[in-house]
CSV table of C-alpha atoms in Angstrom, one decimal:
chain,number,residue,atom,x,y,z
A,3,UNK,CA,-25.0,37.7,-6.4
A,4,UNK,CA,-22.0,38.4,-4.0
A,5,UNK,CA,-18.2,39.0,-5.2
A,6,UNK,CA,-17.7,35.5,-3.9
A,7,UNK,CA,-20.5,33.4,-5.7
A,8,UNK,CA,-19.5,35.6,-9.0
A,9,UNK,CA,-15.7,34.8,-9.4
A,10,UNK,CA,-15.5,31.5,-6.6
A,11,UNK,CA,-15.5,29.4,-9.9
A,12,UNK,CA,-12.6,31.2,-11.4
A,13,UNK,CA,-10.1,31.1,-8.0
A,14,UNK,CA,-7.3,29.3,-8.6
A,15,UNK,CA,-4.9,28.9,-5.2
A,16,UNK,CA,-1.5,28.7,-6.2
A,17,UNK,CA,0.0,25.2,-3.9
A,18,UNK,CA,2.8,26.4,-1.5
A,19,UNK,CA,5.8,24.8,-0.5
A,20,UNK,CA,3.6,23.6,2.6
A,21,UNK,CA,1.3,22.3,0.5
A,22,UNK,CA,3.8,20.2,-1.2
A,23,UNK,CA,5.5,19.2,1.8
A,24,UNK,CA,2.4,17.9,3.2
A,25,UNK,CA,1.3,16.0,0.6
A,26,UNK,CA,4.9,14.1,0.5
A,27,UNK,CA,4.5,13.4,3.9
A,28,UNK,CA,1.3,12.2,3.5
A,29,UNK,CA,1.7,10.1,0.6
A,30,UNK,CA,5.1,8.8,2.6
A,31,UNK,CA,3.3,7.8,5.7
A,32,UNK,CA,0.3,6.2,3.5
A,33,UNK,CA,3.0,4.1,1.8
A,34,UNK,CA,4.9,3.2,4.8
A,35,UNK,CA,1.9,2.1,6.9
A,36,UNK,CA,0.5,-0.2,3.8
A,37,UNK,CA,4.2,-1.3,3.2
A,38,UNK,CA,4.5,-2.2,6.6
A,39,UNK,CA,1.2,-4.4,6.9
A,40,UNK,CA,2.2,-6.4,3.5
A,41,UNK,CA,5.5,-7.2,5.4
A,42,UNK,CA,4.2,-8.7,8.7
A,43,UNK,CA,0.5,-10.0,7.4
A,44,UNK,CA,2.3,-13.8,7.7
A,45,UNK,CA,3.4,-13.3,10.5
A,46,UNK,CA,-0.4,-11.5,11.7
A,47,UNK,CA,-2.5,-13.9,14.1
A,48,UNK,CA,-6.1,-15.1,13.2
A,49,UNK,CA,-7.3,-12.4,15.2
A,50,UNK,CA,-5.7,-8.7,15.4
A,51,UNK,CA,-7.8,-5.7,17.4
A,52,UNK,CA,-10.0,-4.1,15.5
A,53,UNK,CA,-11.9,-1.5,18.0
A,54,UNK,CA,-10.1,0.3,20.9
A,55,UNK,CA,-11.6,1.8,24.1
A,56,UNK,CA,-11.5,5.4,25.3
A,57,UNK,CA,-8.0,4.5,27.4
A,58,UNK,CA,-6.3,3.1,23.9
A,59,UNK,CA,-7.2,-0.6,24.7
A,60,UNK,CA,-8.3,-3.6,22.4
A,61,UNK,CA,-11.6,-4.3,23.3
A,62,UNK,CA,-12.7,-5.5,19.7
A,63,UNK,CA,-11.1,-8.2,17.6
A,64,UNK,CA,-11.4,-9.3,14.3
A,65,UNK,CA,-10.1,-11.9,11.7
A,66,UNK,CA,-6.6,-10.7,9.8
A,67,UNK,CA,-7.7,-9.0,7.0
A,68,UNK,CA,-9.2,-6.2,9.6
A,69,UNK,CA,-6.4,-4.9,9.3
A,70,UNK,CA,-6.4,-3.5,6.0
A,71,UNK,CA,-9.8,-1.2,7.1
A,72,UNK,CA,-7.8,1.5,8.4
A,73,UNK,CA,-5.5,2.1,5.7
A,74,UNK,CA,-8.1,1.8,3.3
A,75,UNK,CA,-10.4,4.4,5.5
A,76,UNK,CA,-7.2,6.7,5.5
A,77,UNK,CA,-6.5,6.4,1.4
A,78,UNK,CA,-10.2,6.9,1.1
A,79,UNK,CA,-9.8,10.2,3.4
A,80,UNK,CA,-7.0,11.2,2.0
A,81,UNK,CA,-8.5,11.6,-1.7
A,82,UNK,CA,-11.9,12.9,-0.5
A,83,UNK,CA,-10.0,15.9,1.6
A,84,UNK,CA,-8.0,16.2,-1.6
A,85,UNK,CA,-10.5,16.5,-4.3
A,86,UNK,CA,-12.1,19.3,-1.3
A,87,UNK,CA,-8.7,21.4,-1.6
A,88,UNK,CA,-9.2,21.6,-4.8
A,89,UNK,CA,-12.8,23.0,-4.9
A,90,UNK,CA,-12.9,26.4,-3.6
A,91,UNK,CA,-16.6,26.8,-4.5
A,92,UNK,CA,-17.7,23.9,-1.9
A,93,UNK,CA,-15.8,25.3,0.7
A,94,UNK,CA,-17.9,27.8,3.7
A,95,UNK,CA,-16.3,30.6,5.2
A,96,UNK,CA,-17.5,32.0,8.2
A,97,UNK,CA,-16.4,35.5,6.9
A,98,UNK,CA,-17.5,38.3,4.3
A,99,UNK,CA,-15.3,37.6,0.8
A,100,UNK,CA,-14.2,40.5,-0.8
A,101,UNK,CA,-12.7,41.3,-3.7
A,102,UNK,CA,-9.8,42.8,-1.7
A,103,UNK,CA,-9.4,39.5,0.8
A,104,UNK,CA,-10.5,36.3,-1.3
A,105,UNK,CA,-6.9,35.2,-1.3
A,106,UNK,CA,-6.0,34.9,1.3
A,107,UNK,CA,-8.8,33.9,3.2
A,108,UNK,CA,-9.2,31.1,0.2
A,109,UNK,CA,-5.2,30.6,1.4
A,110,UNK,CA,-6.1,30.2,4.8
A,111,UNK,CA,-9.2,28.1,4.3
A,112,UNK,CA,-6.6,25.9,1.9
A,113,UNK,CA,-4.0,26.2,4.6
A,114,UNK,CA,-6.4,24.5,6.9
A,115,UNK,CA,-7.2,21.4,4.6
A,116,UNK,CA,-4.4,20.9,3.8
A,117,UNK,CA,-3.2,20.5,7.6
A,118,UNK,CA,-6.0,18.5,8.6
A,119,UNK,CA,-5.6,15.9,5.9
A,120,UNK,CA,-2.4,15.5,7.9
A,121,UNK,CA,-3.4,15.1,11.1
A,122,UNK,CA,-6.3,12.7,9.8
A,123,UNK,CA,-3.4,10.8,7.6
A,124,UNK,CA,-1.3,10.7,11.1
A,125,UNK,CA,-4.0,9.3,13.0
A,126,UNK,CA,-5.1,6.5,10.8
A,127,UNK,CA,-1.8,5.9,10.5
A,128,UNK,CA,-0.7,5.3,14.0
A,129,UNK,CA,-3.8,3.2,14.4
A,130,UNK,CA,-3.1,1.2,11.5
A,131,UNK,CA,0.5,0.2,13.0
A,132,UNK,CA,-1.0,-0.3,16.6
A,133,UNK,CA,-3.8,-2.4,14.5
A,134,UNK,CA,-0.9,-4.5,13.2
A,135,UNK,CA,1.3,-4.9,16.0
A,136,UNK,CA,-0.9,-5.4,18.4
A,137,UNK,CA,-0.5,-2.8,20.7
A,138,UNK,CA,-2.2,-0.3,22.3
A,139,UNK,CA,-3.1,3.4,21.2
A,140,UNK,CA,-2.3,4.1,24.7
A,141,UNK,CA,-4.1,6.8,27.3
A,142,UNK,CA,-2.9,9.6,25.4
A,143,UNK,CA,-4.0,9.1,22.1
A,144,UNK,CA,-8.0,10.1,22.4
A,145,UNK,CA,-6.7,13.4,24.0
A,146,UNK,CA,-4.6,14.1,21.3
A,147,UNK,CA,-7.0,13.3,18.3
A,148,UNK,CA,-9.6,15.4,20.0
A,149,UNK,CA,-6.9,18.1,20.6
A,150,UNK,CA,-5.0,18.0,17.2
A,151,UNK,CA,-7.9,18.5,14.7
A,152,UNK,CA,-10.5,20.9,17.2
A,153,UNK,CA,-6.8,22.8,17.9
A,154,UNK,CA,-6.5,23.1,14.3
A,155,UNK,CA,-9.8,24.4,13.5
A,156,UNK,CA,-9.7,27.3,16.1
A,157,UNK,CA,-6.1,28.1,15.4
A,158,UNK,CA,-7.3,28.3,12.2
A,159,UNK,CA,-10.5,30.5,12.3
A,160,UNK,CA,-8.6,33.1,14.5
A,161,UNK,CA,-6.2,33.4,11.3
A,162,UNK,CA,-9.4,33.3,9.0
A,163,UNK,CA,-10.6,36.2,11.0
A,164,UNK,CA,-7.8,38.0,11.1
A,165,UNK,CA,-7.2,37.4,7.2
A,166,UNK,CA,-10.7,38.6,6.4
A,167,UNK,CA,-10.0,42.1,8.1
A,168,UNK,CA,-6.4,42.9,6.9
């Protein structure tokens, strides 16, 4: 049995000021986006867009209450990248844990959820407004969701690697 499956169970990573701030945000943005929709939904048409091409485009409607799947896909993200920050022992490292580095590559690997529950909350949270407004995601916005998570990943492992060996 390695270091890691021996004591994963007993890690406990203390939650940062970034941490905190994040989760603010995203529990702001959450409550803005399904504050928002309960304010227009009478004034919603009988059909809002519901599916969006790769240049940010409707080409997909649905009835009005489509627009309440997005917010609930991002509240339903939200806790499921929540309830995996706080379990260590599911996550997979692509580097050796030592008894000398498991903190902070498990700070690193927590630094990383907790950034991409942001971006994700972001995301579903622009499409959620563009859902109920009408408008378009516009040509930049499958760029940047490609960009902002994979970015994130490799920024990421490059500080996960470089955790590992210090």
């Amino acid at each position: 049995m390695t270091y890691s499956e021996y004591k994963l169970n007993d890690i406990e990573i203390p939650e940062t000021k970034y941490h905190k701030m994040i989760k603010w945000l995203c529990i702001g943005i959450q409550t803005g986006v399904i504050l928002y929709l309960f304010s227009i939904w009478k004034y919603l048409p009988d059909s809002v867009p519901m599916h969006y091409n790769n240049i940010g485009e409707a080409d997909g409607y649905g009835g009005k209450w489509t627009v309440w799947i997005t917010p609930i896909a991002m509240l339903l993200m939200y806790q499921f990248l929540t309830l995996i920050e706080r379990r260590p022992n599911w996550w997979n490292t692509s580097v050796k844990i030592t008894k000398e580095n498991y903190k902070r590559v498990y700070g690193m690997l927590k630094n990383m959820i907790v950034t991409m529950k942001f971006i994700v909350i972001l995301l579903f949270g622009y499409i959620s407004i563009c859902t109920g407004t009408g408008e378009m995601l516009g040509r930049w916005f499958l760029p940047v969701a490609l960009i902002l998570p994979f970015g994130c990943i490799i920024v990421f492992t490059v500080l996960l690697l470089k955790a590992s060996k210090s």
